[in-house]
mmCIF file of C-alpha atoms in Angstrom:
data_model
loop_
_atom_site.group_PDB
_atom_site.id
_atom_site.type_symbol
_atom_site.label_atom_id
_atom_site.label_comp_id
_atom_site.label_asym_id
_atom_site.label_seq_id
_atom_site.Cartn_x
_atom_site.Cartn_y
_atom_site.Cartn_z
ATOM 1 C CA UNK A 1 13.204 -38.340 14.559
ATOM 2 C CA UNK A 2 11.386 -37.061 11.449
ATOM 3 C CA UNK A 3 13.195 -35.467 9.211
ATOM 4 C CA UNK A 4 12.042 -31.631 8.643
ATOM 5 C CA UNK A 5 11.500 -30.704 4.866
ATOM 6 C CA UNK A 6 14.386 -27.710 5.006
ATOM 7 C CA UNK A 7 12.398 -24.343 3.291
ATOM 8 C CA UNK A 8 12.327 -23.766 0.522
ATOM 9 C CA UNK A 9 15.377 -20.936 -0.377
ATOM 10 C CA UNK A 10 13.405 -17.118 -0.788
ATOM 11 C CA UNK A 11 13.861 -16.179 -4.338
ATOM 12 C CA UNK A 12 14.225 -12.089 -4.992
ATOM 13 C CA UNK A 13 15.092 -12.099 -7.759
ATOM 14 C CA UNK A 14 11.906 -10.188 -10.656
ATOM 15 C CA UNK A 15 10.627 -12.603 -13.309
ATOM 16 C CA UNK A 16 10.793 -11.966 -17.148
ATOM 17 C CA UNK A 17 6.666 -11.677 -17.036
ATOM 18 C CA UNK A 18 7.749 -9.460 -13.425
ATOM 19 C CA UNK A 19 10.284 -7.212 -15.529
ATOM 20 C CA UNK A 20 7.034 -7.039 -18.387
ATOM 21 C CA UNK A 21 4.408 -6.318 -15.698
ATOM 22 C CA UNK A 22 7.252 -3.106 -14.303
ATOM 23 C CA UNK A 23 7.826 -1.844 -17.437
ATOM 24 C CA UNK A 24 3.683 -1.841 -18.623
ATOM 25 C CA UNK A 25 3.112 -0.207 -15.273
ATOM 26 C CA UNK A 26 6.286 2.463 -15.810
ATOM 27 C CA UNK A 27 4.792 3.510 -19.100
ATOM 28 C CA UNK A 28 1.373 3.991 -18.300
ATOM 29 C CA UNK A 29 2.330 6.442 -15.392
ATOM 30 C CA UNK A 30 4.935 7.596 -17.129
ATOM 31 C CA UNK A 31 2.851 8.971 -20.304
ATOM 32 C CA UNK A 32 -0.917 9.722 -17.154
ATOM 33 C CA UNK A 33 0.954 10.286 -13.917
ATOM 34 C CA UNK A 34 3.553 12.518 -14.304
ATOM 35 C CA UNK A 35 4.518 14.827 -10.817
ATOM 36 C CA UNK A 36 2.924 18.626 -12.898
ATOM 37 C CA UNK A 37 -0.556 15.759 -12.885
ATOM 38 C CA UNK A 38 -0.851 14.681 -9.597
ATOM 39 C CA UNK A 39 0.377 18.114 -8.216
ATOM 40 C CA UNK A 40 -2.839 19.215 -11.055
ATOM 41 C CA UNK A 41 -5.136 16.595 -9.344
ATOM 42 C CA UNK A 42 -4.241 17.122 -5.589
ATOM 43 C CA UNK A 43 -6.559 20.401 -5.858
ATOM 44 C CA UNK A 44 -9.343 18.937 -7.548
ATOM 45 C CA UNK A 45 -11.196 17.534 -5.008
ATOM 46 C CA UNK A 46 -11.177 13.990 -6.629
ATOM 47 C CA UNK A 47 -10.111 10.874 -4.304
ATOM 48 C CA UNK A 48 -8.393 9.202 -7.387
ATOM 49 C CA UNK A 49 -7.699 10.069 -10.529
ATOM 50 C CA UNK A 50 -10.501 7.757 -12.691
ATOM 51 C CA UNK A 51 -9.744 7.786 -15.801
ATOM 52 C CA UNK A 52 -5.600 6.549 -15.114
ATOM 53 C CA UNK A 53 -7.541 3.660 -11.891
ATOM 54 C CA UNK A 54 -9.463 2.356 -15.171
ATOM 55 C CA UNK A 55 -6.316 1.660 -17.632
ATOM 56 C CA UNK A 56 -4.665 -0.005 -14.351
ATOM 57 C CA UNK A 57 -7.519 -2.593 -14.487
ATOM 58 C CA UNK A 58 -8.679 -3.026 -17.919
ATOM 59 C CA UNK A 59 -6.218 -2.418 -19.808
ATOM 60 C CA UNK A 60 -3.080 -4.199 -17.893
ATOM 61 C CA UNK A 61 -5.315 -5.787 -15.493
ATOM 62 C CA UNK A 62 -3.638 -5.028 -12.233
ATOM 63 C CA UNK A 63 -6.114 -5.146 -10.069
ATOM 64 C CA UNK A 64 -7.091 -8.943 -10.832
ATOM 65 C CA UNK A 65 -3.958 -10.107 -10.174
ATOM 66 C CA UNK A 66 -4.708 -11.212 -6.601
ATOM 67 C CA UNK A 67 -7.052 -12.743 -7.587
ATOM 68 C CA UNK A 68 -8.486 -15.871 -9.508
ATOM 69 C CA UNK A 69 -8.755 -16.353 -13.326
ATOM 70 C CA UNK A 70 -12.270 -17.418 -12.521
ATOM 71 C CA UNK A 71 -13.560 -14.609 -10.957
ATOM 72 C CA UNK A 72 -11.987 -13.178 -14.257
ATOM 73 C CA UNK A 73 -9.069 -12.261 -12.253
ATOM 74 C CA UNK A 74 -5.699 -12.447 -14.345
ATOM 75 C CA UNK A 75 -5.064 -15.216 -10.978
ATOM 76 C CA UNK A 76 -0.674 -14.020 -10.063
ATOM 77 C CA UNK A 77 0.168 -13.077 -6.438
ATOM 78 C CA UNK A 78 2.095 -10.848 -3.990
ATOM 79 C CA UNK A 79 5.088 -11.060 -6.304
ATOM 80 C CA UNK A 80 3.519 -9.393 -9.142
ATOM 81 C CA UNK A 81 1.328 -6.821 -7.209
ATOM 82 C CA UNK A 82 4.292 -6.034 -5.401
ATOM 83 C CA UNK A 83 6.041 -4.754 -8.681
ATOM 84 C CA UNK A 84 2.438 -2.785 -9.267
ATOM 85 C CA UNK A 85 3.337 -1.430 -5.231
ATOM 86 C CA UNK A 86 6.753 -0.003 -6.953
ATOM 87 C CA UNK A 87 6.116 1.691 -9.910
ATOM 88 C CA UNK A 88 2.871 3.511 -8.003
ATOM 89 C CA UNK A 89 5.288 4.364 -5.303
ATOM 90 C CA UNK A 90 7.824 6.182 -7.300
ATOM 91 C CA UNK A 91 4.612 8.179 -8.980
ATOM 92 C CA UNK A 92 3.228 8.068 -6.223
ATOM 93 C CA UNK A 93 -0.272 7.851 -8.095
ATOM 94 C CA UNK A 94 -3.443 9.025 -6.937
ATOM 95 C CA UNK A 95 -4.435 5.315 -7.184
ATOM 96 C CA UNK A 96 -6.793 3.117 -4.751
ATOM 97 C CA UNK A 97 -4.683 0.258 -5.608
ATOM 98 C CA UNK A 98 -3.949 -0.594 -2.181
ATOM 99 C CA UNK A 99 -6.823 -1.011 -0.845
ATOM 100 C CA UNK A 100 -8.978 -2.349 -3.814
ATOM 101 C CA UNK A 101 -6.825 -4.350 -4.949
ATOM 102 C CA UNK A 102 -4.972 -5.548 -2.131
ATOM 103 C CA UNK A 103 -6.289 -5.455 1.389
ATOM 104 C CA UNK A 104 -10.470 -5.577 -0.143
ATOM 105 C CA UNK A 105 -9.371 -8.281 -2.753
ATOM 106 C CA UNK A 106 -7.691 -10.437 0.432
ATOM 107 C CA UNK A 107 -10.297 -10.634 2.310
ATOM 108 C CA UNK A 108 -12.089 -11.486 0.289
ATOM 109 C CA UNK A 109 -10.504 -14.553 -0.316
ATOM 110 C CA UNK A 110 -9.837 -14.933 3.252
ATOM 111 C CA UNK A 111 -13.680 -15.780 2.307
ATOM 112 C CA UNK A 112 -16.361 -18.645 1.047
ATOM 113 C CA UNK A 113 -15.523 -18.005 -2.821
ATOM 114 C CA UNK A 114 -18.273 -20.700 -4.083
ATOM 115 C CA UNK A 115 -20.408 -18.740 -2.646
ATOM 116 C CA UNK A 116 -22.402 -15.767 -4.833
ATOM 117 C CA UNK A 117 -22.248 -12.666 -2.614
ATOM 118 C CA UNK A 118 -18.185 -13.062 -2.369
ATOM 119 C CA UNK A 119 -18.054 -14.226 -6.576
ATOM 120 C CA UNK A 120 -19.247 -11.381 -7.039
ATOM 121 C CA UNK A 121 -17.365 -8.114 -5.840
ATOM 122 C CA UNK A 122 -14.634 -10.163 -6.416
ATOM 123 C CA UNK A 123 -15.651 -10.293 -10.156
ATOM 124 C CA UNK A 124 -15.750 -6.220 -10.238
ATOM 125 C CA UNK A 125 -13.374 -5.647 -8.129
ATOM 126 C CA UNK A 126 -10.724 -7.227 -10.765
ATOM 127 C CA UNK A 127 -12.255 -5.608 -13.288
ATOM 128 C CA UNK A 128 -12.506 -2.498 -12.588
ATOM 129 C CA UNK A 129 -16.053 -1.999 -11.802
ATOM 130 C CA UNK A 130 -16.157 -1.099 -8.548
ATOM 131 C CA UNK A 131 -13.603 0.192 -5.971
ATOM 132 C CA UNK A 132 -13.901 -1.730 -2.735
ATOM 133 C CA UNK A 133 -12.553 -0.374 0.841
ATOM 134 C CA UNK A 134 -11.574 -2.289 3.755
ATOM 135 C CA UNK A 135 -13.408 -0.302 7.102
ATOM 136 C CA UNK A 136 -10.414 -0.488 9.526
ATOM 137 C CA UNK A 137 -8.271 3.068 10.630
ATOM 138 C CA UNK A 138 -5.865 2.997 7.726
ATOM 139 C CA UNK A 139 -3.011 2.280 11.045
ATOM 140 C CA UNK A 140 -4.578 -1.282 11.904
ATOM 141 C CA UNK A 141 -1.451 -3.563 12.395
ATOM 142 C CA UNK A 142 -2.134 -7.653 11.413
ATOM 143 C CA UNK A 143 -3.501 -8.431 14.602
ATOM 144 C CA UNK A 144 -4.051 -5.385 15.885
ATOM 145 C CA UNK A 145 -8.136 -4.982 15.175
ATOM 146 C CA UNK A 146 -9.120 -4.880 18.243
ATOM 147 C CA UNK A 147 -13.273 -4.474 19.741
ATOM 148 C CA UNK A 148 -15.516 -3.845 16.473
ATOM 149 C CA UNK A 149 -16.504 0.101 16.037
ATOM 150 C CA UNK A 150 -19.781 -1.459 13.994
ATOM 151 C CA UNK A 151 -22.678 -3.211 15.490
ATOM 152 C CA UNK A 152 -24.643 -5.326 13.045
ATOM 153 C CA UNK A 153 -28.438 -6.781 14.377
ATOM 154 C CA UNK A 154 -30.035 -10.188 12.945
ATOM 155 C CA UNK A 155 -31.357 -8.557 9.655
ATOM 156 C CA UNK A 156 -27.915 -7.107 8.975
ATOM 157 C CA UNK A 157 -28.509 -3.322 9.672
ATOM 158 C CA UNK A 158 -24.781 -2.057 10.796
ATOM 159 C CA UNK A 159 -24.582 0.728 13.963
ATOM 160 C CA UNK A 160 -21.560 2.262 14.141
ATOM 161 C CA UNK A 161 -18.920 3.927 13.442
ATOM 162 C CA UNK A 162 -15.202 3.785 12.234
ATOM 163 C CA UNK A 163 -12.477 6.271 11.342
ATOM 164 C CA UNK A 164 -9.050 6.946 8.767
ATOM 165 C CA UNK A 165 -10.857 4.544 6.176
ATOM 166 C CA UNK A 166 -7.920 5.239 3.294
ATOM 167 C CA UNK A 167 -9.964 5.686 0.170
ATOM 168 C CA UNK A 168 -13.282 5.031 1.477
ATOM 169 C CA UNK A 169 -14.554 8.964 0.011
ATOM 170 C CA UNK A 170 -14.256 6.763 -3.424
ATOM 171 C CA UNK A 171 -15.241 3.538 -2.635
ATOM 172 C CA UNK A 172 -18.061 1.550 -4.315
ATOM 173 C CA UNK A 173 -18.031 -1.328 -2.053
ATOM 174 C CA UNK A 174 -17.161 -1.380 2.182
ATOM 175 C CA UNK A 175 -16.190 -4.697 3.747
ATOM 176 C CA UNK A 176 -17.408 -4.279 7.379
ATOM 177 C CA UNK A 177 -15.634 -5.992 10.217
ATOM 178 C CA UNK A 178 -18.643 -5.572 13.200
ATOM 179 C CA UNK A 179 -19.392 -7.575 16.074
ATOM 180 C CA UNK A 180 -22.465 -9.000 15.599
ATOM 181 C CA UNK A 181 -25.317 -11.264 17.215
ATOM 182 C CA UNK A 182 -22.848 -15.048 16.887
ATOM 183 C CA UNK A 183 -19.647 -12.971 16.966
ATOM 184 C CA UNK A 184 -17.711 -11.680 14.800
ATOM 185 C CA UNK A 185 -18.711 -10.846 11.288
ATOM 186 C CA UNK A 186 -17.525 -9.355 7.555
ATOM 187 C CA UNK A 187 -20.441 -7.718 6.378
ATOM 188 C CA UNK A 188 -20.347 -6.622 2.785
ATOM 189 C CA UNK A 189 -21.913 -2.308 1.982
ATOM 190 C CA UNK A 190 -22.486 -1.021 -0.765
ATOM 191 C CA UNK A 191 -21.499 3.155 -0.203
ATOM 192 C CA UNK A 192 -24.451 4.387 -1.683
ATOM 193 C CA UNK A 193 -26.730 2.613 0.226
ATOM 194 C CA UNK A 194 -29.092 4.489 3.232
ATOM 195 C CA UNK A 195 -27.381 4.883 6.242
ATOM 196 C CA UNK A 196 -23.776 4.714 5.393
ATOM 197 C CA UNK A 197 -22.557 8.263 5.594
ATOM 198 C CA UNK A 198 -18.675 9.196 5.053
ATOM 199 C CA UNK A 199 -16.351 12.100 6.487
ATOM 200 C CA UNK A 200 -13.421 13.329 4.195
ATOM 201 C CA UNK A 201 -11.147 14.424 6.770
ATOM 202 C CA UNK A 202 -7.730 16.851 5.768
ATOM 203 C CA UNK A 203 -4.867 13.889 5.839
ATOM 204 C CA UNK A 204 -1.135 14.294 5.347
ATOM 205 C CA UNK A 205 -0.099 13.224 2.113
ATOM 206 C CA UNK A 206 -3.110 13.952 -0.437
ATOM 207 C CA UNK A 207 -2.866 11.985 -2.685
ATOM 208 C CA UNK A 208 -4.314 8.804 -0.211
ATOM 209 C CA UNK A 209 -7.225 10.496 0.771
ATOM 210 C CA UNK A 210 -8.843 9.250 4.947
ATOM 211 C CA UNK A 211 -12.418 9.431 5.970
ATOM 212 C CA UNK A 212 -14.449 8.737 8.929
ATOM 213 C CA UNK A 213 -17.543 6.011 8.069
ATOM 214 C CA UNK A 214 -20.599 6.521 9.870
ATOM 215 C CA UNK A 215 -23.281 3.223 9.657
ATOM 216 C CA UNK A 216 -26.818 4.313 11.209
ATOM 217 C CA UNK A 217 -29.102 0.902 9.524
ATOM 218 C CA UNK A 218 -27.485 0.833 6.928
ATOM 219 C CA UNK A 219 -27.689 -2.674 4.717
ATOM 220 C CA UNK A 220 -25.030 -5.488 5.391
ATOM 221 C CA UNK A 221 -24.751 -8.088 3.149
ATOM 222 C CA UNK A 222 -23.290 -11.306 5.202
ATOM 223 C CA UNK A 223 -19.799 -12.658 4.321
ATOM 224 C CA UNK A 224 -18.234 -14.583 6.748
ATOM 225 C CA UNK A 225 -18.616 -15.323 10.326
ATOM 226 C CA UNK A 226 -16.749 -15.733 13.672
ATOM 227 C CA UNK A 227 -13.156 -17.765 13.151
ATOM 228 C CA UNK A 228 -13.146 -17.124 9.117
ATOM 229 C CA UNK A 229 -14.269 -12.871 9.154
ATOM 230 C CA UNK A 230 -11.673 -12.842 11.697
ATOM 231 C CA UNK A 231 -8.516 -14.484 9.589
ATOM 232 C CA UNK A 232 -9.639 -13.473 6.811
ATOM 233 C CA UNK A 233 -9.180 -9.529 7.818
ATOM 234 C CA UNK A 234 -5.941 -10.548 9.754
ATOM 235 C CA UNK A 235 -4.782 -12.053 6.375
ATOM 236 C CA UNK A 236 -5.675 -8.633 4.150
ATOM 237 C CA UNK A 237 -4.121 -6.119 6.920
ATOM 238 C CA UNK A 238 -1.105 -8.894 6.944
ATOM 239 C CA UNK A 239 -0.284 -9.463 2.922
ATOM 240 C CA UNK A 240 -1.608 -5.061 3.223
ATOM 241 C CA UNK A 241 1.114 -4.853 5.342
ATOM 242 C CA UNK A 242 3.790 -6.718 3.781
ATOM 243 C CA UNK A 243 3.060 -5.363 0.525
ATOM 244 C CA UNK A 244 2.906 -2.203 1.404
ATOM 245 C CA UNK A 245 7.271 -2.267 2.174
ATOM 246 C CA UNK A 246 7.023 -2.246 -2.108
ATOM 247 C CA UNK A 247 5.591 0.262 -1.916
ATOM 248 C CA UNK A 248 7.854 1.834 0.187
ATOM 249 C CA UNK A 249 10.774 0.790 -1.858
ATOM 250 C CA UNK A 250 9.233 3.083 -5.456
ATOM 251 C CA UNK A 251 9.028 6.029 -3.144
ATOM 252 C CA UNK A 252 12.905 5.564 -2.124
ATOM 253 C CA UNK A 253 13.815 4.404 -5.510
ATOM 254 C CA UNK A 254 13.020 8.005 -6.620
ATOM 255 C CA UNK A 255 14.007 9.705 -3.936
ATOM 256 C CA UNK A 256 17.322 8.829 -4.677
ATOM 257 C CA UNK A 257 17.832 8.536 -8.225
ATOM 258 C CA UNK A 258 15.631 12.382 -8.338
ATOM 259 C CA UNK A 259 18.611 13.528 -5.457
ATOM 260 C CA UNK A 260 21.589 12.080 -7.515
ATOM 261 C CA UNK A 261 19.776 13.569 -11.048
ATOM 262 C CA UNK A 262 19.429 16.813 -9.143
ATOM 263 C CA UNK A 263 23.297 16.869 -7.062
ATOM 264 C CA UNK A 264 24.687 15.771 -10.142
ATOM 265 C CA UNK A 265 23.978 18.841 -12.063
ATOM 266 C CA UNK A 266 23.730 21.298 -9.807
ATOM 267 C CA UNK A 267 26.310 24.142 -9.602
ATOM 268 C CA UNK A 268 28.355 25.470 -6.728
ATOM 269 C CA UNK A 269 31.680 26.433 -6.580
ATOM 270 C CA UNK A 270 32.453 25.701 -10.003
ATOM 271 C CA UNK A 271 32.096 22.498 -9.102
ATOM 272 C CA UNK A 272 28.539 19.720 -9.334
ATOM 273 C CA UNK A 273 27.281 20.008 -5.495
ATOM 274 C CA UNK A 274 27.182 16.053 -5.366
ATOM 275 C CA UNK A 275 31.001 15.582 -5.696
ATOM 276 C CA UNK A 276 31.613 17.019 -2.373
ATOM 277 C CA UNK A 277 32.752 14.409 -0.323
ATOM 278 C CA UNK A 278 29.692 15.203 2.707
ATOM 279 C CA UNK A 279 27.308 14.728 0.373
ATOM 280 C CA UNK A 280 28.757 12.033 -1.736
ATOM 281 C CA UNK A 281 29.372 10.566 1.822
ATOM 282 C CA UNK A 282 24.881 11.107 2.381
ATOM 283 C CA UNK A 283 24.038 9.528 -0.424
ATOM 284 C CA UNK A 284 26.823 6.326 -0.462
ATOM 285 C CA UNK A 285 24.785 5.436 2.345
ATOM 286 C CA UNK A 286 21.196 5.889 1.130
ATOM 287 C CA UNK A 287 21.578 3.533 -2.093
ATOM 288 C CA UNK A 288 23.309 1.386 1.611
ATOM 289 C CA UNK A 289 20.304 1.591 2.635
ATOM 290 C CA UNK A 290 17.383 1.569 -0.544
ATOM 291 C CA UNK A 291 19.358 -1.515 -1.635
ATOM 292 C CA UNK A 292 18.888 -2.992 2.032
ATOM 293 C CA UNK A 293 14.967 -2.542 2.174
ATOM 294 C CA UNK A 294 14.831 -4.357 -2.137
ATOM 295 C CA UNK A 295 16.218 -7.110 -0.098
ATOM 296 C CA UNK A 296 13.371 -6.856 2.668
ATOM 297 C CA UNK A 297 10.531 -5.906 0.299
ATOM 298 C CA UNK A 298 11.198 -8.909 -2.053
ATOM 299 C CA UNK A 299 11.415 -11.435 1.024
ATOM 300 C CA UNK A 300 7.985 -10.579 1.863
ATOM 301 C CA UNK A 301 6.249 -10.474 -1.938
ATOM 302 C CA UNK A 302 7.978 -13.988 -2.149
ATOM 303 C CA UNK A 303 6.765 -15.313 1.273
ATOM 304 C CA UNK A 304 2.789 -13.985 0.932
ATOM 305 C CA UNK A 305 3.442 -15.581 -2.583
ATOM 306 C CA UNK A 306 4.805 -19.128 -0.475
ATOM 307 C CA UNK A 307 1.722 -18.174 2.674
ATOM 308 C CA UNK A 308 4.308 -20.457 4.491
ATOM 309 C CA UNK A 309 4.990 -20.156 8.229
ATOM 310 C CA UNK A 310 7.647 -17.657 7.908
ATOM 311 C CA UNK A 311 5.117 -14.891 6.310
ATOM 312 C CA UNK A 312 4.502 -13.100 9.277
ATOM 313 C CA UNK A 313 8.600 -12.851 9.941
ATOM 314 C CA UNK A 314 9.472 -11.766 6.830
ATOM 315 C CA UNK A 315 6.008 -9.185 6.537
ATOM 316 C CA UNK A 316 7.633 -7.645 10.130
ATOM 317 C CA UNK A 317 11.419 -7.426 9.390
ATOM 318 C CA UNK A 318 9.629 -5.103 5.836
ATOM 319 C CA UNK A 319 7.566 -3.045 7.770
ATOM 320 C CA UNK A 320 10.280 -2.678 10.462
ATOM 321 C CA UNK A 321 12.929 -1.098 8.218
ATOM 322 C CA UNK A 322 11.695 -0.141 4.685
ATOM 323 C CA UNK A 323 8.552 2.612 6.096
ATOM 324 C CA UNK A 324 12.031 4.409 8.371
ATOM 325 C CA UNK A 325 13.754 4.318 4.829
ATOM 326 C CA UNK A 326 11.045 5.806 2.858
ATOM 327 C CA UNK A 327 11.633 8.407 5.550
ATOM 328 C CA UNK A 328 14.951 8.687 6.040
ATOM 329 C CA UNK A 329 15.085 9.155 1.740
ATOM 330 C CA UNK A 330 12.273 11.796 1.151
ATOM 331 C CA UNK A 331 13.766 13.741 4.112
ATOM 332 C CA UNK A 332 16.930 13.735 2.131
ATOM 333 C CA UNK A 333 15.879 14.371 -0.787
ATOM 334 C CA UNK A 334 14.357 17.856 0.013
ATOM 335 C CA UNK A 335 17.186 18.152 2.161
ATOM 336 C CA UNK A 336 19.940 18.454 -0.677
ATOM 337 C CA UNK A 337 17.773 20.065 -3.123
ATOM 338 C CA UNK A 338 17.787 22.921 -0.758
ATOM 339 C CA UNK A 339 15.821 25.856 -1.106
ATOM 340 C CA UNK A 340 13.801 24.406 -4.411
ATOM 341 C CA UNK A 341 12.770 21.596 -2.796
ATOM 342 C CA UNK A 342 10.409 23.499 -0.345
ATOM 343 C CA UNK A 343 8.009 23.974 -2.970
ATOM 344 C CA UNK A 344 5.045 23.559 -3.912
ATOM 345 C CA UNK A 345 5.759 23.052 -7.219
ATOM 346 C CA UNK A 346 8.787 20.132 -6.705
ATOM 347 C CA UNK A 347 7.328 16.833 -6.077
ATOM 348 C CA UNK A 348 9.229 16.165 -3.390
ATOM 349 C CA UNK A 349 6.685 17.520 -0.464
ATOM 350 C CA UNK A 350 4.612 14.548 -1.831
ATOM 351 C CA UNK A 351 7.334 11.672 -1.572
ATOM 352 C CA UNK A 352 7.898 12.746 1.238
ATOM 353 C CA UNK A 353 3.784 13.097 2.338
ATOM 354 C CA UNK A 354 3.463 9.575 0.829
ATOM 355 C CA UNK A 355 5.606 8.237 3.291
ATOM 356 C CA UNK A 356 5.371 9.722 6.480
ATOM 357 C CA UNK A 357 1.519 8.928 5.883
ATOM 358 C CA UNK A 358 3.265 4.717 5.072
ATOM 359 C CA UNK A 359 5.738 4.349 8.427
ATOM 360 C CA UNK A 360 2.179 4.519 9.889
ATOM 361 C CA UNK A 361 -0.170 2.831 7.342
ATOM 362 C CA UNK A 362 -0.626 -0.763 8.582
ATOM 363 C CA UNK A 363 1.023 -0.809 11.791
ATOM 364 C CA UNK A 364 4.210 1.327 12.739
ATOM 365 C CA UNK A 365 8.079 0.057 12.568
ATOM 366 C CA UNK A 366 7.841 0.311 16.302
ATOM 367 C CA UNK A 367 4.374 -2.361 15.865
ATOM 368 C CA UNK A 368 6.597 -4.392 13.894
ATOM 369 C CA UNK A 369 8.822 -4.759 16.225
ATOM 370 C CA UNK A 370 7.309 -5.769 19.018
ATOM 371 C CA UNK A 371 5.455 -8.034 16.594
ATOM 372 C CA UNK A 372 8.440 -9.845 15.117
ATOM 373 C CA UNK A 373 10.178 -9.861 19.063
ATOM 374 C CA UNK A 374 6.993 -12.039 19.934
ATOM 375 C CA UNK A 375 7.300 -14.290 16.701
ATOM 376 C CA UNK A 376 10.168 -15.217 17.053
ATOM 377 C CA UNK A 377 10.871 -16.017 20.875
ATOM 378 C CA UNK A 378 13.131 -12.931 21.690
ATOM 379 C CA UNK A 379 12.218 -11.282 24.668
ATOM 380 C CA UNK A 380 13.032 -7.887 26.083
ATOM 381 C CA UNK A 381 15.269 -5.910 27.573
#
């Protein structure tokens, strides 16, 4: 019998470089993306904050973390991108990081990067010259793409409609899975081209806008065909789902921290309400949930960085666990803030809306639990 090499132990700790990256992103967000700033931005109708996005891409280089250095990126990996997403979740930042720097970039990396048609967009996304979006419905889970709703003819002209594409309204480049003359394919489409129409819809989470995208003979540039195209989209969805857990972790941490702070200052019957035993128990239980969510999210990021066979399992575990924790943390934050937590001026509602949207994004917890059962060969009762 041939001995098998044991799998490497997951590294859930943050490196010095990751801590430095976190400090830089947190400082930028504290300066440019406070709760009042986010609330004010929602009333402008802009799809994202262009000044904040420019700072993240040009000053910190966050958009190119997953892009190799030869294409103008930082040559880092999913662990570093996860740190950025934690901080963006903590600030509910209105920027297209998940959609452009993770989903779109990972889809391009799954194509032949030696081709100019692939390398050029990669460099543009890494340096922040354009914003990209993978044209699939936001709720699409890994392994759940289904039949393509866009068709391509022999000349690459695309026709069809894709619903609920996150950040499509602010994107300059769309990566469109389509059914071509020879089977599945992935095309690049400029949103400014003729035959492309985005129809904004009103989402629950106004910091992550959605739009339906309609193609009527839009010119597409083929990036990959056949199994390679399918695998590129699947890889992007799995990476996005795994790193979304880090955004959910950051969101839950903010809610817990803000709730502990508020209950320590708010007094009733002459004492802080956080000293009441019932509230102590609720916050202690939430702390345990958040600590467990951190382990699950870090494990998913580390597994994606190693690109090992256990990555799909780690991603499914992270999404099945972290999504409900984020929602519960946001609900507890609003409830324990009482009346003030229900106001528009207090940012708690932003976190609940993001948490509920994230719970549906890239697969629901139930969908990931089903996937996990299949991956570990666990039969249904």
